[in-house]
Tab-separated table of C-alpha atoms in Angstrom:
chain	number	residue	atom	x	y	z
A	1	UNK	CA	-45.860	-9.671	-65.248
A	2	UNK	CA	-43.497	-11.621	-67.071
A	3	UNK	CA	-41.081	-14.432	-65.008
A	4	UNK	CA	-37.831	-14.025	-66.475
A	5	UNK	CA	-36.425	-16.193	-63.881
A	6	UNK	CA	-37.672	-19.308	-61.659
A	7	UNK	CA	-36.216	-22.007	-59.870
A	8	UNK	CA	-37.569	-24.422	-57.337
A	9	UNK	CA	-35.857	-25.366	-54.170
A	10	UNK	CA	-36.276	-27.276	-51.215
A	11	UNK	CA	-35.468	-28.472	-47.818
A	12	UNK	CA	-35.459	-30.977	-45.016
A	13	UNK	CA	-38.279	-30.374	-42.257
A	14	UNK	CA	-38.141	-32.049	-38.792
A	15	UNK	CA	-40.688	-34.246	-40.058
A	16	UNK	CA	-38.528	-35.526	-42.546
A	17	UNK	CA	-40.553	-34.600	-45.803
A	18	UNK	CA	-39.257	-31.915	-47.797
A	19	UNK	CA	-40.744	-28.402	-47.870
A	20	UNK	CA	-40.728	-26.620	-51.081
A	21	UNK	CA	-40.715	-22.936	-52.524
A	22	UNK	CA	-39.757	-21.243	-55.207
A	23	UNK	CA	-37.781	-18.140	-56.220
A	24	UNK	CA	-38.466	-15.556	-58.513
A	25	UNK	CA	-37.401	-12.649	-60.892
A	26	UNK	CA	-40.122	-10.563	-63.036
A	27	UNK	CA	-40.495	-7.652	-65.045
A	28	UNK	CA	-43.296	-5.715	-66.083
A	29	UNK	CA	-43.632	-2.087	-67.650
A	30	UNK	CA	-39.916	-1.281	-66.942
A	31	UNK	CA	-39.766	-2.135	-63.723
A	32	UNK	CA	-38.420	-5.200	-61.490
A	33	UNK	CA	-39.658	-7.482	-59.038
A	34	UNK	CA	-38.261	-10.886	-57.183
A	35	UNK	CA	-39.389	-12.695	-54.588
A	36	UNK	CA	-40.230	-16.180	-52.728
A	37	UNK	CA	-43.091	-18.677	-52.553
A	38	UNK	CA	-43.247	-20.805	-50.176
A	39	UNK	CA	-45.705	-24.288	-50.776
A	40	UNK	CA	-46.674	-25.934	-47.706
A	41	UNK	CA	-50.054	-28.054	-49.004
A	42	UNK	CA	-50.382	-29.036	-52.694
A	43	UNK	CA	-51.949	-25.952	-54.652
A	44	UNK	CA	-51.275	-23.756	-51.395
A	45	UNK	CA	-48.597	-21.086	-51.850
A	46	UNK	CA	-47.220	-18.269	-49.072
A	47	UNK	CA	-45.699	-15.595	-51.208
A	48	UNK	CA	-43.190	-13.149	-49.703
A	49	UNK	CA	-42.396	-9.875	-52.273
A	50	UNK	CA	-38.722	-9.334	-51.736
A	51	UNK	CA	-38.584	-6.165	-54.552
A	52	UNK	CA	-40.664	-4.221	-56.381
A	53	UNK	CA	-38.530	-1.632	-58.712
A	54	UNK	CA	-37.152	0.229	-61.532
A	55	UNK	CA	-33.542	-0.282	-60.864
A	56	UNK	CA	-31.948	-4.172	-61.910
A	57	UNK	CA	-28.562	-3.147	-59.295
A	58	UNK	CA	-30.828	-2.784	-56.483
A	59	UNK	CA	-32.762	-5.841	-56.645
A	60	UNK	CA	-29.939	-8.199	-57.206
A	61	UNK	CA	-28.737	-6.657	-53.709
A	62	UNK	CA	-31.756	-7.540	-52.418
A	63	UNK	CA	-32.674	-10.527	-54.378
A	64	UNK	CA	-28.857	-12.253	-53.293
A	65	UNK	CA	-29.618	-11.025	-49.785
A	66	UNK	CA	-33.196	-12.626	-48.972
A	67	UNK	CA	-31.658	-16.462	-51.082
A	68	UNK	CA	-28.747	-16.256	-48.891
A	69	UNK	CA	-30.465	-16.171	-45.978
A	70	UNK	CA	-33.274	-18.935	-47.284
A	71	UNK	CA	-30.412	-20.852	-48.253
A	72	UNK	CA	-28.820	-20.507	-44.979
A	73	UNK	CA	-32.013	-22.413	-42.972
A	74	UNK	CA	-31.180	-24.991	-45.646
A	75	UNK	CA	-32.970	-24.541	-48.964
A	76	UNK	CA	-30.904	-25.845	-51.995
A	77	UNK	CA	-31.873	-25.341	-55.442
A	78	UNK	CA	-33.262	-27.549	-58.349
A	79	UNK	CA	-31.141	-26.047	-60.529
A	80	UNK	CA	-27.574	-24.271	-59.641
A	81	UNK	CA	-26.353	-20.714	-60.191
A	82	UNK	CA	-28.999	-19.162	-58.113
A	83	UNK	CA	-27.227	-15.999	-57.078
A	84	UNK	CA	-26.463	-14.734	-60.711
A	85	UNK	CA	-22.411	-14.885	-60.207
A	86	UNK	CA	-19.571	-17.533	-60.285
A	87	UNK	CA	-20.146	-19.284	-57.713
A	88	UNK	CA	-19.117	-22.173	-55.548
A	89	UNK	CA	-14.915	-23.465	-54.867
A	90	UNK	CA	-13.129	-25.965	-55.446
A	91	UNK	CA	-9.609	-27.806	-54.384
A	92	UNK	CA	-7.593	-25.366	-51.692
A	93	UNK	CA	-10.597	-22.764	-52.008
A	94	UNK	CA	-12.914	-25.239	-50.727
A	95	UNK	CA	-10.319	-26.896	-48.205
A	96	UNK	CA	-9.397	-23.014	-46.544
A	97	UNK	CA	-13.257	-22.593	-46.573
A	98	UNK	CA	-13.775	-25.450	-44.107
A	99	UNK	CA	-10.982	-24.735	-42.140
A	100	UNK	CA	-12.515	-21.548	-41.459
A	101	UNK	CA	-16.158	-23.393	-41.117
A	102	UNK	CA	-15.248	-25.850	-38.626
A	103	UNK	CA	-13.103	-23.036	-36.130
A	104	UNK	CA	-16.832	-21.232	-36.612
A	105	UNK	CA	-18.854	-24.364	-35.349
A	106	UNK	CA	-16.597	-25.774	-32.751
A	107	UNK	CA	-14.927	-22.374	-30.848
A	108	UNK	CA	-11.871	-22.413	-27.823
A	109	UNK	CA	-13.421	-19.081	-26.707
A	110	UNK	CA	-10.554	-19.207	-23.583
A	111	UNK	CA	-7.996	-19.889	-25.809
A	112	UNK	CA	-9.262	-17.187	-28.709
A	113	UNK	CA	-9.552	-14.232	-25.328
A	114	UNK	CA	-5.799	-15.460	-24.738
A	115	UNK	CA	-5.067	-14.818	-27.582
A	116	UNK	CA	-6.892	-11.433	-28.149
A	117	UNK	CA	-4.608	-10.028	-25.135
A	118	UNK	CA	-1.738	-11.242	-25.926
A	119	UNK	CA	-2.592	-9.601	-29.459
A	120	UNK	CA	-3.646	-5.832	-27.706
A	121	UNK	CA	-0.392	-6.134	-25.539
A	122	UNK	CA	1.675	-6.368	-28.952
A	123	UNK	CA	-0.205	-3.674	-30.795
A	124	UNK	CA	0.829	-1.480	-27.831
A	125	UNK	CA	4.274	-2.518	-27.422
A	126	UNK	CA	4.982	-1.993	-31.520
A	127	UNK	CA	2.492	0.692	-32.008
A	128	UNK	CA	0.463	-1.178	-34.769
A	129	UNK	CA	-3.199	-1.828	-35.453
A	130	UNK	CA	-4.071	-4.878	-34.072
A	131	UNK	CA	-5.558	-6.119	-37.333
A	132	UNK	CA	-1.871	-5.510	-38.778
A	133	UNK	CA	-0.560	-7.998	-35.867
A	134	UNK	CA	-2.875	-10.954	-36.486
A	135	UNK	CA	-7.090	-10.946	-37.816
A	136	UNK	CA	-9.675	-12.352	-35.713
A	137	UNK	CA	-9.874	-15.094	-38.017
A	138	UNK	CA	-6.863	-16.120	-37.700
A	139	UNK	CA	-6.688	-15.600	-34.057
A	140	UNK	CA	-9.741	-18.285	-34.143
A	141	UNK	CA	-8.223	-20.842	-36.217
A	142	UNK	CA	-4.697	-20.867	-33.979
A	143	UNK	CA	-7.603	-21.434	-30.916
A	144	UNK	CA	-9.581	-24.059	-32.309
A	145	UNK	CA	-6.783	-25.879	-33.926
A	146	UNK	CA	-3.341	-24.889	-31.504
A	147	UNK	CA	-0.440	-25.918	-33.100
A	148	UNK	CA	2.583	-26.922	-31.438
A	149	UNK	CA	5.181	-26.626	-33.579
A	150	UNK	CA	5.811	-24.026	-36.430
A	151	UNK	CA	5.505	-26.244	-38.812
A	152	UNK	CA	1.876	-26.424	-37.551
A	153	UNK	CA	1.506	-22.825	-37.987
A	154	UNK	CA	2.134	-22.541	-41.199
A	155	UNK	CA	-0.343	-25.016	-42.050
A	156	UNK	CA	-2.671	-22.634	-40.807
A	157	UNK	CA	-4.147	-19.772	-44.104
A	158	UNK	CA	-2.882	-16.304	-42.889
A	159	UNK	CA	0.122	-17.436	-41.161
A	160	UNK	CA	3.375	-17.541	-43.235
A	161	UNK	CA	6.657	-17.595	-43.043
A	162	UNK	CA	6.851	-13.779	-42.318
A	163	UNK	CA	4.351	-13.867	-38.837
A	164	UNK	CA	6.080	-17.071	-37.824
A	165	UNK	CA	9.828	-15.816	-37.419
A	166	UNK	CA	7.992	-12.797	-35.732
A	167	UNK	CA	5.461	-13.815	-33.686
A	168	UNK	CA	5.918	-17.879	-33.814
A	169	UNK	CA	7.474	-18.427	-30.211
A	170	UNK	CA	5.142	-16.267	-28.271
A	171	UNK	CA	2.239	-17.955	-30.085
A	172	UNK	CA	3.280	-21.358	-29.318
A	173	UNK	CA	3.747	-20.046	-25.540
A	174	UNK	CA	0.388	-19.803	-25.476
A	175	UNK	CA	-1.147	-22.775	-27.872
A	176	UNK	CA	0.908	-25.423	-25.773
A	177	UNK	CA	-0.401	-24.400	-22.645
A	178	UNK	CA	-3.902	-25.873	-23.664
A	179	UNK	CA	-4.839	-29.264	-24.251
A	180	UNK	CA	-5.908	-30.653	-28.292
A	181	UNK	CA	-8.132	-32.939	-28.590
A	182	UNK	CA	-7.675	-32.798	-32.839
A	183	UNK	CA	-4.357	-33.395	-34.750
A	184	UNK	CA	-2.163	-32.217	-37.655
A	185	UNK	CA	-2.000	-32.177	-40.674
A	186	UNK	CA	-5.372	-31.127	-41.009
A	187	UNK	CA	-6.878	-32.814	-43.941
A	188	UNK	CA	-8.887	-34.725	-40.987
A	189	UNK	CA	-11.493	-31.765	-41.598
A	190	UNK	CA	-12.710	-32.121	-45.227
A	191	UNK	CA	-13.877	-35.566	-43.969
A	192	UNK	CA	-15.515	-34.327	-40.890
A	193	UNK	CA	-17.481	-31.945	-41.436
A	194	UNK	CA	-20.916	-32.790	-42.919
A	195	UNK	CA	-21.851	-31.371	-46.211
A	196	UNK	CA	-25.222	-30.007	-45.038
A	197	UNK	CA	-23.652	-28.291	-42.360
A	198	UNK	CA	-20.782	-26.506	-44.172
A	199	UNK	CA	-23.432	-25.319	-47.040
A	200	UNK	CA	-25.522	-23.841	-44.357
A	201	UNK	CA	-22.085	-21.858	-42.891
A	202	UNK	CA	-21.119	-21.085	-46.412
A	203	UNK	CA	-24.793	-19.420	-47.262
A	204	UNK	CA	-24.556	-17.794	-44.060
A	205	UNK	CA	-21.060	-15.860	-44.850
A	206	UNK	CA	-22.535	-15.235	-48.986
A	207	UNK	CA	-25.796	-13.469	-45.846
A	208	UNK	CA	-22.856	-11.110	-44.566
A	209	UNK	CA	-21.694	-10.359	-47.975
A	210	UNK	CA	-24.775	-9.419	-49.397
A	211	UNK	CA	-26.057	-7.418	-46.186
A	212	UNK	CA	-22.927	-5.402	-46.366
A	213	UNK	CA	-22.707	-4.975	-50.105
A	214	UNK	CA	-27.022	-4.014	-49.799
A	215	UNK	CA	-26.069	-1.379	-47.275
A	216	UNK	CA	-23.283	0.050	-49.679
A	217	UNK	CA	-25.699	0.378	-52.539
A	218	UNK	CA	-28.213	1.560	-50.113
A	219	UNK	CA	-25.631	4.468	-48.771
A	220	UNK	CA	-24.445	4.916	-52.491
A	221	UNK	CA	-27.580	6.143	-53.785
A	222	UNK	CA	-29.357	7.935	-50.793
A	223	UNK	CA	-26.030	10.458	-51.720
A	224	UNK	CA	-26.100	10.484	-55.025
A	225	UNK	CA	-29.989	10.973	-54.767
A	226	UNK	CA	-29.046	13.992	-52.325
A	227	UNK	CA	-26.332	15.944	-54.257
A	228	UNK	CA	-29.353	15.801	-57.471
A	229	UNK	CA	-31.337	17.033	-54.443
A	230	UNK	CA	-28.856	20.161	-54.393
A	231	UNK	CA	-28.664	18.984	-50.557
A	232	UNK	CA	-25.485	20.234	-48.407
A	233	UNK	CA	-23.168	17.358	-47.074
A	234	UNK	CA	-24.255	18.237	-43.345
A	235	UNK	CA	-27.868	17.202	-44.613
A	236	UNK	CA	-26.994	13.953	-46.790
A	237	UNK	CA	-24.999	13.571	-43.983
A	238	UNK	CA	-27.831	13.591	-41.678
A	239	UNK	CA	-30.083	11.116	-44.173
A	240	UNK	CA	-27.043	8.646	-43.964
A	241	UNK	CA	-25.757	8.765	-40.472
A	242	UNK	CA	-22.776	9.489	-41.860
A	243	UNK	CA	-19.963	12.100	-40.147
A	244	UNK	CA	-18.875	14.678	-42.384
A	245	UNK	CA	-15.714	13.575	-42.370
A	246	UNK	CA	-17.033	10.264	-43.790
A	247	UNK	CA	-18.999	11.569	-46.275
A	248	UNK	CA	-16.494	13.341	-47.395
A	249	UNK	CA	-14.595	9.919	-48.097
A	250	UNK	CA	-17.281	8.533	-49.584
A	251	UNK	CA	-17.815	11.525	-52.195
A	252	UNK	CA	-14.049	10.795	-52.679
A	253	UNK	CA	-14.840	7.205	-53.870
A	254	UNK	CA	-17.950	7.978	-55.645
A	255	UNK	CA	-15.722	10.410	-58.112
A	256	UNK	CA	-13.395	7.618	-58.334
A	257	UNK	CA	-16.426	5.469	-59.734
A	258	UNK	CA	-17.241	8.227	-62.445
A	259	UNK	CA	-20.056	10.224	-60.291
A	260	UNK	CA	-20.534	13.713	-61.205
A	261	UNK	CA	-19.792	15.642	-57.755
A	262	UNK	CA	-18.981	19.116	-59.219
A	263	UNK	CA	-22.524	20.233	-57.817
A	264	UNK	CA	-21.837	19.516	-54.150
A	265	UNK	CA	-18.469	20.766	-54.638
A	266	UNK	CA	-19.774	23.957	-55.897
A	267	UNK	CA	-22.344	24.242	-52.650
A	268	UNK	CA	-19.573	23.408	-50.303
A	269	UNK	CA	-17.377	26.043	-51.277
A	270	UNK	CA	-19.635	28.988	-52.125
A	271	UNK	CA	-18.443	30.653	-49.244
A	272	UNK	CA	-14.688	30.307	-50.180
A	273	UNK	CA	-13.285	33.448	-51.518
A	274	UNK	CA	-12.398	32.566	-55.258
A	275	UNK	CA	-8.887	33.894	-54.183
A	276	UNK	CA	-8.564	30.785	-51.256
A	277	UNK	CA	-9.788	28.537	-53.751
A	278	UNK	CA	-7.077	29.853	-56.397
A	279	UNK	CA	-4.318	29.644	-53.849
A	280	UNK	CA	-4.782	25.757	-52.752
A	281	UNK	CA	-5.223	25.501	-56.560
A	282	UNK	CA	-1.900	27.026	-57.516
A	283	UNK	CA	-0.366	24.719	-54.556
A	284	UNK	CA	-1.489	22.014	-55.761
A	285	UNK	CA	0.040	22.755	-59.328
A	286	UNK	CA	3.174	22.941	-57.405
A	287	UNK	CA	3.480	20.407	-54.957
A	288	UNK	CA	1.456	17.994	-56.681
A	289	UNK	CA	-2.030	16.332	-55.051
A	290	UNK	CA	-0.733	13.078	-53.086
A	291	UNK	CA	-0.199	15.069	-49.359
A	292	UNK	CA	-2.507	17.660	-47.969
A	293	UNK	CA	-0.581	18.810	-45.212
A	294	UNK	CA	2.614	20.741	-47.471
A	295	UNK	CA	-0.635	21.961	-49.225
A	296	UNK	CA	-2.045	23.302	-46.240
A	297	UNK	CA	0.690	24.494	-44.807
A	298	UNK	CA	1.749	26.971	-48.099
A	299	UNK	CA	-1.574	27.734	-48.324
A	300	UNK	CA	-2.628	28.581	-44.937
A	301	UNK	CA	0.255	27.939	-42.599
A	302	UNK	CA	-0.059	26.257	-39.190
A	303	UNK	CA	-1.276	28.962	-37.258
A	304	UNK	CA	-3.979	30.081	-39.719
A	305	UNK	CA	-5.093	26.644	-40.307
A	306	UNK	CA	-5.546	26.050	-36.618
A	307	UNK	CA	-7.511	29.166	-36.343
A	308	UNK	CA	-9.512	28.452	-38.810
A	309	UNK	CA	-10.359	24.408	-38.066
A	310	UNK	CA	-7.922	22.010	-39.364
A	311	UNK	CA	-11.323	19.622	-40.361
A	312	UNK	CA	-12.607	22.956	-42.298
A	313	UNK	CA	-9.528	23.644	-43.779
A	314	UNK	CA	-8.594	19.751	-44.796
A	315	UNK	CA	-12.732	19.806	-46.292
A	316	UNK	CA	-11.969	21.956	-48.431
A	317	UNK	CA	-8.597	21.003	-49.837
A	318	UNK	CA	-10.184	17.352	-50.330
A	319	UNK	CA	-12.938	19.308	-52.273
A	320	UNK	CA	-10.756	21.505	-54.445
A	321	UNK	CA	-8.361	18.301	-55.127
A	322	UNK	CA	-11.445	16.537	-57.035
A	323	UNK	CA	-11.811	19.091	-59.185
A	324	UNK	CA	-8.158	19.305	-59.490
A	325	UNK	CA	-7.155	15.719	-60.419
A	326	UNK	CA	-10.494	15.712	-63.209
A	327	UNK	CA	-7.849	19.097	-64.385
A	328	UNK	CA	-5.194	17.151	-65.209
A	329	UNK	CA	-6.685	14.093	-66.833
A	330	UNK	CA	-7.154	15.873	-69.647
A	331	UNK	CA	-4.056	18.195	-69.411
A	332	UNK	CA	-2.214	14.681	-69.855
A	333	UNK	CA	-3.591	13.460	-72.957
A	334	UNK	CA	-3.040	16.642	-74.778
A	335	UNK	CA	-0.308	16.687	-77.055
């Protein structure tokens, strides 16, 4: 095998000594490998195989992954540029980035559920998603750090000018209520928090990342894998754990990214009547592709459509629409 990456890192034990290990990247008859050894007596290694493939995609999921979460416990590296992307912020980035660290470490759970209610109450009164009203980060920074003023607020990232004239009073109802030990402005946190810790938080978020984009690549090809397969949605579906409904999102975004779905779409609709799939064609051609329901509706009409299943019927207009749009990108550029 040939090492086409190495670096050495290490850490801190209890002891106080440092514990070393290494990380790796090979390659060897086409195929990939990385993974992590870990030294605790001089010529005494642990090794841990993180990957052992043929596609380079995959293992950098994996590889990022598996370092994020060493790097978490507190390994740092000899050399930087470890996760093979920009990395690291600087100025405001890095400022925001402890904010967020230090409302992490040192929670006002009390406060935070006072503000969660007060947060559901408003969704309900303005008919909103409650995401759209205020994020749960931001619902955790106003805890840990309650303003009183809304000045304060707006010191605070996620809460401008905008939220403040609309939500700034009621906040402020609730922030003033409880006791703060910490003041503004809050440049006081750069110089608390220790370095050590905030790299360990930091690592720990670039974990979530990487989990989340891993499962994504994960999902990505156990479909695209499936519709080679000739498999029906129902059983990629069942491989996935997706809902059909989802999956049929996600063949939605895979076209969007240049994947070839004609051959599900072709299984899907075999039972169609080529005179259906000609009508919601046709519609399409004159109502354009941006709403399904006028579609549906010329198409079908509302009693039909219930008859038939309003999730069947919507299927296959979100089917017939891919092949649709592909249509007209060409139509476009002739002439």
């Amino acid at each position: 095998m040939d090492i086409v990456f190495l670096n050495r890192l290490s850490k801190r034990n209890e002891q106080g000594y440092e514990d070393f290990a290494q990380v790796w990247i090979g390659q060897h008859e086409g195929g990939w490998s990385a993974g992590w050894s870990t030294q605790h007596v001089p010529d005494e290694s642990i090794d841990d195989l993180w990957y052992e493939g043929s596609l380079w995609q995959e293992l950098l999921h994996v590889y990022r992954h598996e370092l994020a979460l060493k790097m978490a416990e507190g390994y740092r590296p000899l050399i930087h540029g470890v996760f093979h992307e920009q990395e690291g912020s600087s100025g405001r980035g890095q400022t925001l980035q402890k904010l967020y660290c230090y409302s992490d470490l040192f929670p006002r759970d009390e406060v935070y559920e006072q503000l969660t209610m007060w947060r559901r109450q408003k969704a309900a009164t303005e008919r909103k998603a409650p995401y759209f009203i205020a994020t749960n980060r931001l619902l955790r920074l106003i805890s840990v750090y309650l303003p009183h003023t809304e000045e304060e607020l707006l010191e605070l990232p996620g809460m401008g000018q905008g939220k403040v004239s609309q939500y700034g009073t009621e906040l402020l109802a609730i922030t003033t209520q409880n006791d703060r030990t910490t003041p503004f402005p809050l440049n006081w946190v750069t110089e608390t928090l220790e370095e050590e810790v905030f790299l360990s938080w930091l690592y720990k978020q670039k974990e979530n990342q990487y989990r989340q984009e891993l499962n994504k690549f994960s999902l990505t090809r156990t479909i695209i894998e499936g519709i080679s397969d000739g498999l029906s949605l129902e059983h990629i579906g069942m491989k996935t754990g997706l809902h059909r409904r989802e999956m049929i999102e996600a063949v939605e975004h895979l076209d969007r990214d240049g994947i070839d779905m004609e051959k599900l779409i072709r299984k899907e609709l075999v039972n169609v009547s080529e005179e259906e799939q000609a009508a919601i064609w046709s519609a399409y051609e004159e109502l354009g592709d941006t709403l399904l329901k006028p579609v549906m509706l010329k198409v079908y009409g509302e009693e039909k459509a219930t008859e038939t299943g309003l999730d069947q019927i919507y299927e296959r207009l979100r089917l017939i629409r891919i092949r649709f749009r592909h249509q007209q990108v060409p139509d476009r550029h002739v002439g």
